[in-house]
Coordinates of C-alpha atoms (C1' of nucleotides) in Angstrom, one line a residue:
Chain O
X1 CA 26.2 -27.0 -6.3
X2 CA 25.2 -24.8 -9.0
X3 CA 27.8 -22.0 -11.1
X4 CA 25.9 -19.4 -9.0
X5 CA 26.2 -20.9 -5.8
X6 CA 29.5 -21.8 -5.5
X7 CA 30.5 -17.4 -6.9
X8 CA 28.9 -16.8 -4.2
X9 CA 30.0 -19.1 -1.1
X10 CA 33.5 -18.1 -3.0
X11 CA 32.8 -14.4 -2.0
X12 CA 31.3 -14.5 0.3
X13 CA 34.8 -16.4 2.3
X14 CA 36.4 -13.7 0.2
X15 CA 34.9 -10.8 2.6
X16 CA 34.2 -12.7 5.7
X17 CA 37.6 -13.9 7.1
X18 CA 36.4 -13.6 11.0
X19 CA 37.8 -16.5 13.1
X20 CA 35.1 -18.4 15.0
X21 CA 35.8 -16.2 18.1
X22 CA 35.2 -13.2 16.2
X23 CA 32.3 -14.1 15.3
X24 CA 31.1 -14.9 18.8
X25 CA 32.7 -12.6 20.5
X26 CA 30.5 -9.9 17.4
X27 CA 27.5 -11.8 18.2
X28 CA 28.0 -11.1 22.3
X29 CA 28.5 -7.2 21.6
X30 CA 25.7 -6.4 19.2
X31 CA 23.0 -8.4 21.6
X32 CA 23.9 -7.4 25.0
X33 CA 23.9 -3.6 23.1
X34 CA 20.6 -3.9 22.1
X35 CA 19.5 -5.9 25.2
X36 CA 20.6 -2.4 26.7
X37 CA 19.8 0.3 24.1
X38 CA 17.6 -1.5 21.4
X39 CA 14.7 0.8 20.6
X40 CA 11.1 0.4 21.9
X41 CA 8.8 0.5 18.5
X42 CA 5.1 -0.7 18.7
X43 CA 5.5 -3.2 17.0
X44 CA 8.3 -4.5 19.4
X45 CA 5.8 -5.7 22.0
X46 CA 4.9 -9.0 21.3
X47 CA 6.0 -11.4 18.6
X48 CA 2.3 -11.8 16.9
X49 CA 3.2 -13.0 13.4
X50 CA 0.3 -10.5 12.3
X51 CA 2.1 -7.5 14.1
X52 CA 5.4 -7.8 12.5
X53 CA 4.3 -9.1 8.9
X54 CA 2.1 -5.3 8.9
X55 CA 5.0 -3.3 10.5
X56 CA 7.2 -4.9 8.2
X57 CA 5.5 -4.2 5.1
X58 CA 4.8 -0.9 6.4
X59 CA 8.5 -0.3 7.1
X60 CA 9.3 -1.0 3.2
X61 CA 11.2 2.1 1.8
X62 CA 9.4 3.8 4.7
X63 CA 11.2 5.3 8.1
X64 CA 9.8 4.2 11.2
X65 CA 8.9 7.6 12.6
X66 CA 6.9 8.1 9.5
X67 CA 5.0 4.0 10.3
X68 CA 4.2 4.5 14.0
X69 CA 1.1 6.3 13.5
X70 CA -0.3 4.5 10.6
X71 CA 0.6 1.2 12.5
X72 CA -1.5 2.4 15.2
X73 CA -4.6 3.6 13.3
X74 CA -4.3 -0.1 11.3
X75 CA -4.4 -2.0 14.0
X76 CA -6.5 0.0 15.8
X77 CA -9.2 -0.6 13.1
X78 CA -8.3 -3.9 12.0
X79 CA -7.2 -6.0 15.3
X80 CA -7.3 -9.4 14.1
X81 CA -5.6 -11.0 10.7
X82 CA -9.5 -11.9 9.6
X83 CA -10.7 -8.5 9.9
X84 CA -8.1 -7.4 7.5
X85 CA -8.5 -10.1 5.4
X86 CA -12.5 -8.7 4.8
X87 CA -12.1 -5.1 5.1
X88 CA -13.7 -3.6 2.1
X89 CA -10.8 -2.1 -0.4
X90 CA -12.2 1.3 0.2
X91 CA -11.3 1.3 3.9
X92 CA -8.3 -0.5 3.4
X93 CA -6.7 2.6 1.1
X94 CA -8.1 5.1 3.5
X95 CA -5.9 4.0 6.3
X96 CA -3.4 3.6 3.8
X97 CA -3.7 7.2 2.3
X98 CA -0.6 8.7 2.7
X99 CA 1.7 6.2 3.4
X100 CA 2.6 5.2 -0.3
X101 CA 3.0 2.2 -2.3
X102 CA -0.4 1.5 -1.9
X103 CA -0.2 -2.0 -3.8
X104 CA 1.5 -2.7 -0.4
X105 CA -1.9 -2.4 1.2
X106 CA -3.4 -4.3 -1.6
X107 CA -1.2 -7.6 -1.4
X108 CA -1.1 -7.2 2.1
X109 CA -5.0 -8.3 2.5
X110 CA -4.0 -10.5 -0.4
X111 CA -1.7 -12.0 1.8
X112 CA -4.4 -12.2 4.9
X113 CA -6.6 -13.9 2.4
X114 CA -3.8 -16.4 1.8
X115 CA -3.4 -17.6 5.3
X116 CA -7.5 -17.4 6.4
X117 CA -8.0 -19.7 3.4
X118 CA -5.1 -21.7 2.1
X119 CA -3.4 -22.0 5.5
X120 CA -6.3 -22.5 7.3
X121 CA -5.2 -19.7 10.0
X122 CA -2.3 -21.3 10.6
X123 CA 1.0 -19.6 10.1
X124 CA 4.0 -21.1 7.9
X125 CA 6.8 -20.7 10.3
X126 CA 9.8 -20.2 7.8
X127 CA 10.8 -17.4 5.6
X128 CA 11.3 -20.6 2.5
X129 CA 7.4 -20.4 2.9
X130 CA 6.3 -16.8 3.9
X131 CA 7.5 -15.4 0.8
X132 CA 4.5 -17.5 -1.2
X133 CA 2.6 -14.7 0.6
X134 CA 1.4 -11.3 -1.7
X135 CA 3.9 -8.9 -1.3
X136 CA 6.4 -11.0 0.8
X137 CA 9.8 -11.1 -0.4
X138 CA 13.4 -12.6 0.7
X139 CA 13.8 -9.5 3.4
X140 CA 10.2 -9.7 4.8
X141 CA 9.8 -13.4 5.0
X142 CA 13.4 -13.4 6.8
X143 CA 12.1 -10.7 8.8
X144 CA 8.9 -12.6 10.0
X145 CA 10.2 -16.1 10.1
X146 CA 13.2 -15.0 12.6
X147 CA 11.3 -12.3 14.7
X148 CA 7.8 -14.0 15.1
X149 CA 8.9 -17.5 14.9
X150 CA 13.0 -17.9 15.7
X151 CA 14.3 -19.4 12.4
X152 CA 18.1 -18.5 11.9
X153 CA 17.8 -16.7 8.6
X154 CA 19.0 -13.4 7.9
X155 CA 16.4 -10.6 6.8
X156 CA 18.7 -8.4 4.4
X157 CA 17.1 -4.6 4.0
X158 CA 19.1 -1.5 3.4
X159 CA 20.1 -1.5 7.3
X160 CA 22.2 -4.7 6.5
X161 CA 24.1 -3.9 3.8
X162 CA 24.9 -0.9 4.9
X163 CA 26.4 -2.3 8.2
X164 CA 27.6 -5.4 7.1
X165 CA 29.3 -3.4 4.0
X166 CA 31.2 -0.9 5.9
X167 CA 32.1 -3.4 8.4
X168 CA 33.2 -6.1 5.8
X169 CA 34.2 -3.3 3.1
X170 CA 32.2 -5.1 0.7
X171 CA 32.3 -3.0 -2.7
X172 CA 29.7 -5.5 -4.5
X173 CA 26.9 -3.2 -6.0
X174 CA 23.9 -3.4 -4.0
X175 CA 21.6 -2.9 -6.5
X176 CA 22.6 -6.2 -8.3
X177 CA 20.2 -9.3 -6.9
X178 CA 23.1 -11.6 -7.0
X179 CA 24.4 -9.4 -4.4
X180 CA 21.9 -9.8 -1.6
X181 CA 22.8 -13.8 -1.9
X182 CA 26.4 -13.1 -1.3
X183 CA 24.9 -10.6 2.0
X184 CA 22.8 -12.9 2.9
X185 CA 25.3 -16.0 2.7
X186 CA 27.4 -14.0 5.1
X187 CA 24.6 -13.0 7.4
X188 CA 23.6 -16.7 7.7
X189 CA 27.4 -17.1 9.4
X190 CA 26.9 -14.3 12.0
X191 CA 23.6 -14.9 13.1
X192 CA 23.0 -16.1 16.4
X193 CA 20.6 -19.1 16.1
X194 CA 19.6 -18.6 19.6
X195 CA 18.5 -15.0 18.8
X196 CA 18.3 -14.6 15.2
X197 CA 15.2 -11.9 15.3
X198 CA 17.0 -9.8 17.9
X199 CA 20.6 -10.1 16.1
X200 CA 18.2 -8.8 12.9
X201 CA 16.5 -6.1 14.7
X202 CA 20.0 -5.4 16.3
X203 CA 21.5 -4.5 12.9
X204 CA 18.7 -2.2 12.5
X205 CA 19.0 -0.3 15.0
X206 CA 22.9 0.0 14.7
X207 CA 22.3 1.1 11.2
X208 CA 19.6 3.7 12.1
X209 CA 21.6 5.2 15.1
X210 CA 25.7 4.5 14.6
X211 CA 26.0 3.7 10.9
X212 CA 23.6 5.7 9.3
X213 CA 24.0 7.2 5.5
X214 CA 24.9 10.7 5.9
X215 CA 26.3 11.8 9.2
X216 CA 27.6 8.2 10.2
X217 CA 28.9 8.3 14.1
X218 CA 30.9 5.4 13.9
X219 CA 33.4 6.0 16.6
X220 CA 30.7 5.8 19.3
X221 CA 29.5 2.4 17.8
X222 CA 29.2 -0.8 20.2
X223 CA 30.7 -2.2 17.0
X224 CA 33.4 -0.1 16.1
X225 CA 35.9 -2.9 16.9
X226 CA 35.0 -4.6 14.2
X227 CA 34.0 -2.0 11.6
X228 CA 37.3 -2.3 8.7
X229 CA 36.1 1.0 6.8
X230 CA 35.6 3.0 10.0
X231 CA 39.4 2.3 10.5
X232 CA 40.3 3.3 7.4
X233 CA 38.4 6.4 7.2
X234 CA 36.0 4.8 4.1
X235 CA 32.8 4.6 5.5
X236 CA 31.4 7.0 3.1
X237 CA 32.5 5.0 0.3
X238 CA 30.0 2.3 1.5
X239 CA 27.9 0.8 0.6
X240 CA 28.3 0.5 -3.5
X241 CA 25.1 1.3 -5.5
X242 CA 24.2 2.1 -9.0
X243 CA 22.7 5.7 -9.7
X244 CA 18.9 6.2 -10.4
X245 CA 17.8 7.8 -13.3
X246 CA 16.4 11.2 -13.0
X247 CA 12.3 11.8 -12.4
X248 CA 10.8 12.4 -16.1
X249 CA 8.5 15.6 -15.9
X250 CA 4.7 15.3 -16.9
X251 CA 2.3 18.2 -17.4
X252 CA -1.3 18.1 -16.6
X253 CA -4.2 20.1 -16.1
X254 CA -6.3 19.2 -13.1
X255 CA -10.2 19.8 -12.8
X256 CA -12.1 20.7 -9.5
X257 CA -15.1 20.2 -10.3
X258 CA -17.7 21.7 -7.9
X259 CA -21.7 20.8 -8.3
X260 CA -24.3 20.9 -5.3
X261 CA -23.5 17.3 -5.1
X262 CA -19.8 18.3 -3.9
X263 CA -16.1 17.5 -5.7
X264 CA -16.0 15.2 -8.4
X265 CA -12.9 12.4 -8.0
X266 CA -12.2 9.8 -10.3
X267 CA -11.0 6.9 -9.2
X268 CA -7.5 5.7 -10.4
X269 CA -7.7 2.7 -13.0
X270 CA -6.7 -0.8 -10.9
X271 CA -2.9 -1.2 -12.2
X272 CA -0.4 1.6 -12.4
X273 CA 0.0 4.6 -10.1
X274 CA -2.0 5.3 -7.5
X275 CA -4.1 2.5 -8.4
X276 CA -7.8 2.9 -7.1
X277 CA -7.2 5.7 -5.0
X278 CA -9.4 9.1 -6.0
X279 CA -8.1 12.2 -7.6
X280 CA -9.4 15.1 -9.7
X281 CA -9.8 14.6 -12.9
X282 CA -6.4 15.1 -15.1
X283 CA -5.7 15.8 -18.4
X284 CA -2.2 15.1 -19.7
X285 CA -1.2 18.1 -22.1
X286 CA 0.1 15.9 -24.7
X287 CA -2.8 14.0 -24.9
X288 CA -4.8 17.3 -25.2
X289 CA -2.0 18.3 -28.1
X290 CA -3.1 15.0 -29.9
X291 CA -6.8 15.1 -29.5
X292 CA -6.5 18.8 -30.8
X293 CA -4.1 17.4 -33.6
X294 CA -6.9 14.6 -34.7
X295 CA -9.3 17.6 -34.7
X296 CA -7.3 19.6 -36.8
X297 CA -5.5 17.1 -39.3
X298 CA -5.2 20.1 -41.8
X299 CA -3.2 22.1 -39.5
X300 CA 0.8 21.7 -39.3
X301 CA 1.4 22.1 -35.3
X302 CA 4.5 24.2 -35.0
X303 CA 5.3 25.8 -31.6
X304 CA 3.8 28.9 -31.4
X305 CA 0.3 26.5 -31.1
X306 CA -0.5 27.5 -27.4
X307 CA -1.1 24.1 -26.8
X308 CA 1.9 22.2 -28.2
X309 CA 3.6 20.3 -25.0
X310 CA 6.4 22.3 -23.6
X311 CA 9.7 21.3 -25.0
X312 CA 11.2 18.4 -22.9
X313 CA 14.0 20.2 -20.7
X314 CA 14.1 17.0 -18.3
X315 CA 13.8 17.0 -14.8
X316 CA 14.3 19.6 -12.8
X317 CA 13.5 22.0 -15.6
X318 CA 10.2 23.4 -15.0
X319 CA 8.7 24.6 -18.0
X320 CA 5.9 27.2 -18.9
X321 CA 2.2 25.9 -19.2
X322 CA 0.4 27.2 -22.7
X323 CA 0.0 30.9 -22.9
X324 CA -3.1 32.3 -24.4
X325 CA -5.6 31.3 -21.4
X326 CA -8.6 31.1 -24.3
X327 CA -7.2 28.8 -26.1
X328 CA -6.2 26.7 -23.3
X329 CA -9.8 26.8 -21.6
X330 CA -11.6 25.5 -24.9
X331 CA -9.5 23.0 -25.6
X332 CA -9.5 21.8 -22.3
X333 CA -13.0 22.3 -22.3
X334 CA -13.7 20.1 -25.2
X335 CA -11.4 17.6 -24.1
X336 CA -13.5 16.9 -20.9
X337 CA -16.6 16.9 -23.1
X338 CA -15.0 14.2 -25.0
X339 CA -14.5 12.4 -21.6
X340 CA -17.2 13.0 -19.8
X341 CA -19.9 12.8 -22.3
X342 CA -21.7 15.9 -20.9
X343 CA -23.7 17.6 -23.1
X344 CA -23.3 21.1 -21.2
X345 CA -20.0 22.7 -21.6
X346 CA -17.5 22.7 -18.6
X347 CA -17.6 26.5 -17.4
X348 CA -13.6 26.5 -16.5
X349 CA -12.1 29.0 -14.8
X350 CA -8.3 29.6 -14.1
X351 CA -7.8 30.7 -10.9
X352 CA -3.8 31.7 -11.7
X353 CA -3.1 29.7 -8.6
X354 CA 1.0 28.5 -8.2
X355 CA 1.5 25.3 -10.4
X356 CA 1.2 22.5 -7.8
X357 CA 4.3 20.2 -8.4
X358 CA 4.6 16.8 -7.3
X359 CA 8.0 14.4 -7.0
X360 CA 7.2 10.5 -7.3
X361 CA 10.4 8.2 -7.2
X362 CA 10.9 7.8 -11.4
X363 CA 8.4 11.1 -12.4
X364 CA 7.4 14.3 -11.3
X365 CA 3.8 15.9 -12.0
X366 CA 3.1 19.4 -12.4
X367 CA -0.3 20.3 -12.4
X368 CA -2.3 23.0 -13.5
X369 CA -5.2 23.5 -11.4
X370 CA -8.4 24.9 -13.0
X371 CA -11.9 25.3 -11.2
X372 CA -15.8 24.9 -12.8
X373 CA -18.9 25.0 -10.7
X374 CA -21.6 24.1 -12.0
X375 CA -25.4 24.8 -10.9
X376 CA -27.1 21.5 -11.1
X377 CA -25.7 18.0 -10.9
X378 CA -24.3 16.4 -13.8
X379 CA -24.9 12.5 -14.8
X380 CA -21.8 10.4 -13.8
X381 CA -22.9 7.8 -16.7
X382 CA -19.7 6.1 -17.4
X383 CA -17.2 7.9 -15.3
X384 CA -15.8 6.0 -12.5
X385 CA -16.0 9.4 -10.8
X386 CA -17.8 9.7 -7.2
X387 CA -19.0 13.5 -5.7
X388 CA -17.3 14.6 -2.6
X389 CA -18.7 16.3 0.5
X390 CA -15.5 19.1 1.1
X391 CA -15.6 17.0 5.1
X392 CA -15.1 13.7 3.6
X393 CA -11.8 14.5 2.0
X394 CA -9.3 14.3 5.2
X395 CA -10.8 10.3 5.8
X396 CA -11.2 9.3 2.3
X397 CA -8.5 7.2 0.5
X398 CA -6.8 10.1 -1.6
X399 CA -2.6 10.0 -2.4
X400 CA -0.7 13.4 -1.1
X401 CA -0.6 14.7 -4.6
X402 CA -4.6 15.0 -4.3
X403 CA -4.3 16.4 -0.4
X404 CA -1.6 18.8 -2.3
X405 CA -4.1 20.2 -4.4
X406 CA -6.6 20.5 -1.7
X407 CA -4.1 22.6 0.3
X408 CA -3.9 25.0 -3.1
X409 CA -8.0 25.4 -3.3
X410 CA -7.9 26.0 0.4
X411 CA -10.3 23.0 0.7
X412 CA -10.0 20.5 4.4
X413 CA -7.4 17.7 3.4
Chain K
dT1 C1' 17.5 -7.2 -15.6
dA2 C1' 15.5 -3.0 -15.3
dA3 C1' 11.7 -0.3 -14.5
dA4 C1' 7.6 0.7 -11.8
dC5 C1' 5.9 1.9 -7.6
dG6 C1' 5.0 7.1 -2.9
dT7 C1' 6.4 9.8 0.5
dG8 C1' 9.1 12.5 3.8
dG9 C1' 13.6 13.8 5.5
dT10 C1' 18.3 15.6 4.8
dG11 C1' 22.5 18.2 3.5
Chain U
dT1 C1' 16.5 23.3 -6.0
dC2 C1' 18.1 18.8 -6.1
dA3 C1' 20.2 14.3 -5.3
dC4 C1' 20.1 10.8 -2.3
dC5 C1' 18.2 7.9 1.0
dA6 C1' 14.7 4.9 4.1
dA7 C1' 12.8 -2.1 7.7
dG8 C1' 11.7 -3.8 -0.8
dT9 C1' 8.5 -6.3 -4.0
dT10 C1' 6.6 -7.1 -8.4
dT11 C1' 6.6 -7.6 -13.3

DNA sequence: TAAACGTGGTG
DNA sequence: TCACCAAGTTT
């Protein structure tokens, strides 16, 4: 047994000190609960593997209210584990657009791939061996293998160690991966290997109803009994997580570009944020402040240029975009020019519309939105852009910032 | 190990 | 307005 192992079969006897009676008798009150009150979820109807590997990497960081009707739509347009494993990309995003995370959707056709091909069709059956599938890790293979196929494993998401830390009082720091071992070595105790996907799902659903973050109704829990910080008034306390670092600001102007051919997009380079999805074209202001430095080598930039990026007052501190609206049009102007390679001018306007502001987990955008139409169509060349009929923007694969700033322009989104 | 990766809800 | 949270995985 390795160092590792044995810290963490040590702790995990250190927090779990239920006799073997306990432990049934826990076992007998969490499933006849959810025999009774379990919830009735979409994805609850039958135990096809290829149902509850999509709900579950839907459900990733995601609420379930928010899944339902993107679960629908999915499987509504992609029935079978072969369609989605040959859906263009394009069509994939689209039914993705809006749900987030969008290198979910990406591995998750990975992952189809993976069992048309390698696997022949035919499913592994244990979570040791789902998680060789794209985008399949400890908590979705566990989650799969017990609910789909019956394999006694625990499938540890934010649900468990919330429940399992306030009924345990486990003050190990959740964030810290040796930590789901030590969860996951205690799970692997409780479960009930003649129900292990129900005893899972149970926990959810206990998590999501009684034992929630915020307003926890503990006292009305079918659990309550054996809950050690709900009798000692600590709930709150668990469980124990390491703070996230504040959203770094970012300031950028955004172009909508109107021709007679419609709205120019770009799409989104293949890595990184919003990876392949379609946007307006953005300029990030510091880049503009270098390009206009390169341009201008002779001049010192002190902070009266109109164009120098606003000092960094961190998150949550909105600052002003440039001030002399001339300025700011030319040099944005000439930065597209650089871009685009069009040998016509961009004829910008600033509409003064509100600064559209969007929050992503570790950044927030605020975006400047300014407006050029222009009379004839413009060459593409070597912009990975695409023009947009105003109709096709509500079914095209575009992330909620871009929606966000069709709401501004009063455009259909 | 820590950072990247979306969005919507809540107090 | 803002911090925190929600059926996490990848690099």
């Amino acid at each position: 047994m390795s160092k590792t192992q044995a810290t963490v079969a040590s702790l995990a006897d250190h927090y779990l000190t239920w006799s073997p009676e306990k432990i049934a008798a826990f076992r007998q009150t969490l499933l006849s609960w959810y025999d009774a009150e379990g919830r009735d979820l979409p994805w609850r109807q039958d135990q096809e593997p290829y149902h509850i590997l999509l709900s579950e990497i839907m459900l990733q960081q995601t609420q379930v209210q928010t899944v339902i009707p993107y679960y629908q739509r999915f499987l509504a347009a992609l029935p079978t584990i072969q369609d989605l494993a040959t859906v263009p990309e394009e069509q994939l995003l689209q039914l993705w657009s809006g749900l987030g995370y969008y290198s979910r959707a990406r591995n998750l056709q990975k992952a189809a791939q993976q069992l048309v091909h390698d696997y022949a069709g035919v499913w592994p059956r244990t979570a040791a061996e789902l998680v060789d599938l794209a985008g399949v890790g400890p908590y979705t293979a566990g989650a799969i293998a017990s609910i789909a196929f019956g394999e006694a494993v625990p499938a540890v998401d934010g649900n468990a160690f919330r429940v399992f830390a306030r009924l345990l009082e486990i003050d190990l720091d959740i964030t810290k991966p040796q930590t789901r071992l030590v969860f996951s070595a205690i799970i692997a105790r409780l479960i009930d290997p003649a129900r292990p996907g129900d005893f899972n799902q149970a926990i959810m659903d206990i998590g999501t109803r009684y034992m929630t973050a915020k307003n926890p109704d503990e006292t009305q829990s079918p659990l309550r009994r054996f809950d050690a910080s709900a009798a000692a008034g600590t709930s709150l306390q668990y469980p124990v997580r390491q703070k996230k670092a504040r959203p770094v600001v970012q300031h950028y102007f955004a172009l909508a570009i109107h021709s007679p051919a419609g709205w120019l997009l770009l799409q989104r380079p293949t890595t990184g944020m919003l990876a392949r999805l379609w946007l307006f074209p953005l300029l990030d202001q510091d880049e503009l402040l270098t390009a206009s430095q390169a341009d201008q080598p002779d001049k010192t930039l002190t902070t009266a240029n109109p164009l120098a990026a606003p000092a960094k007052n961190g998150a949550g501190q909105p600052t002003e975009p440039p001030s002399d609206p001339a300025v700011l049009l030319a040099a944005v102007t000439t930065a597209w020019q650089a871009l685009s390679g069009w040998p016509t001018p961009l004829p910008l306007r600033d509409p003064h519309l509100p600064l559209v502001k969007h929050t992503f987990t570790h950044r927030q955008w605020q975006l400047h939105l300014l407006t050029a139409e222009l009379p004839q169509v413009p060459d593409l060349a070597n912009l990975p852009g695409r023009w947009f009929a105003a109709a096709d923007f509500p079914a095209a694969a575009l992330p909620t910032v871009q929606r966000k700033m069709l709401q501004a322009l009063d455009l259909p989104n």
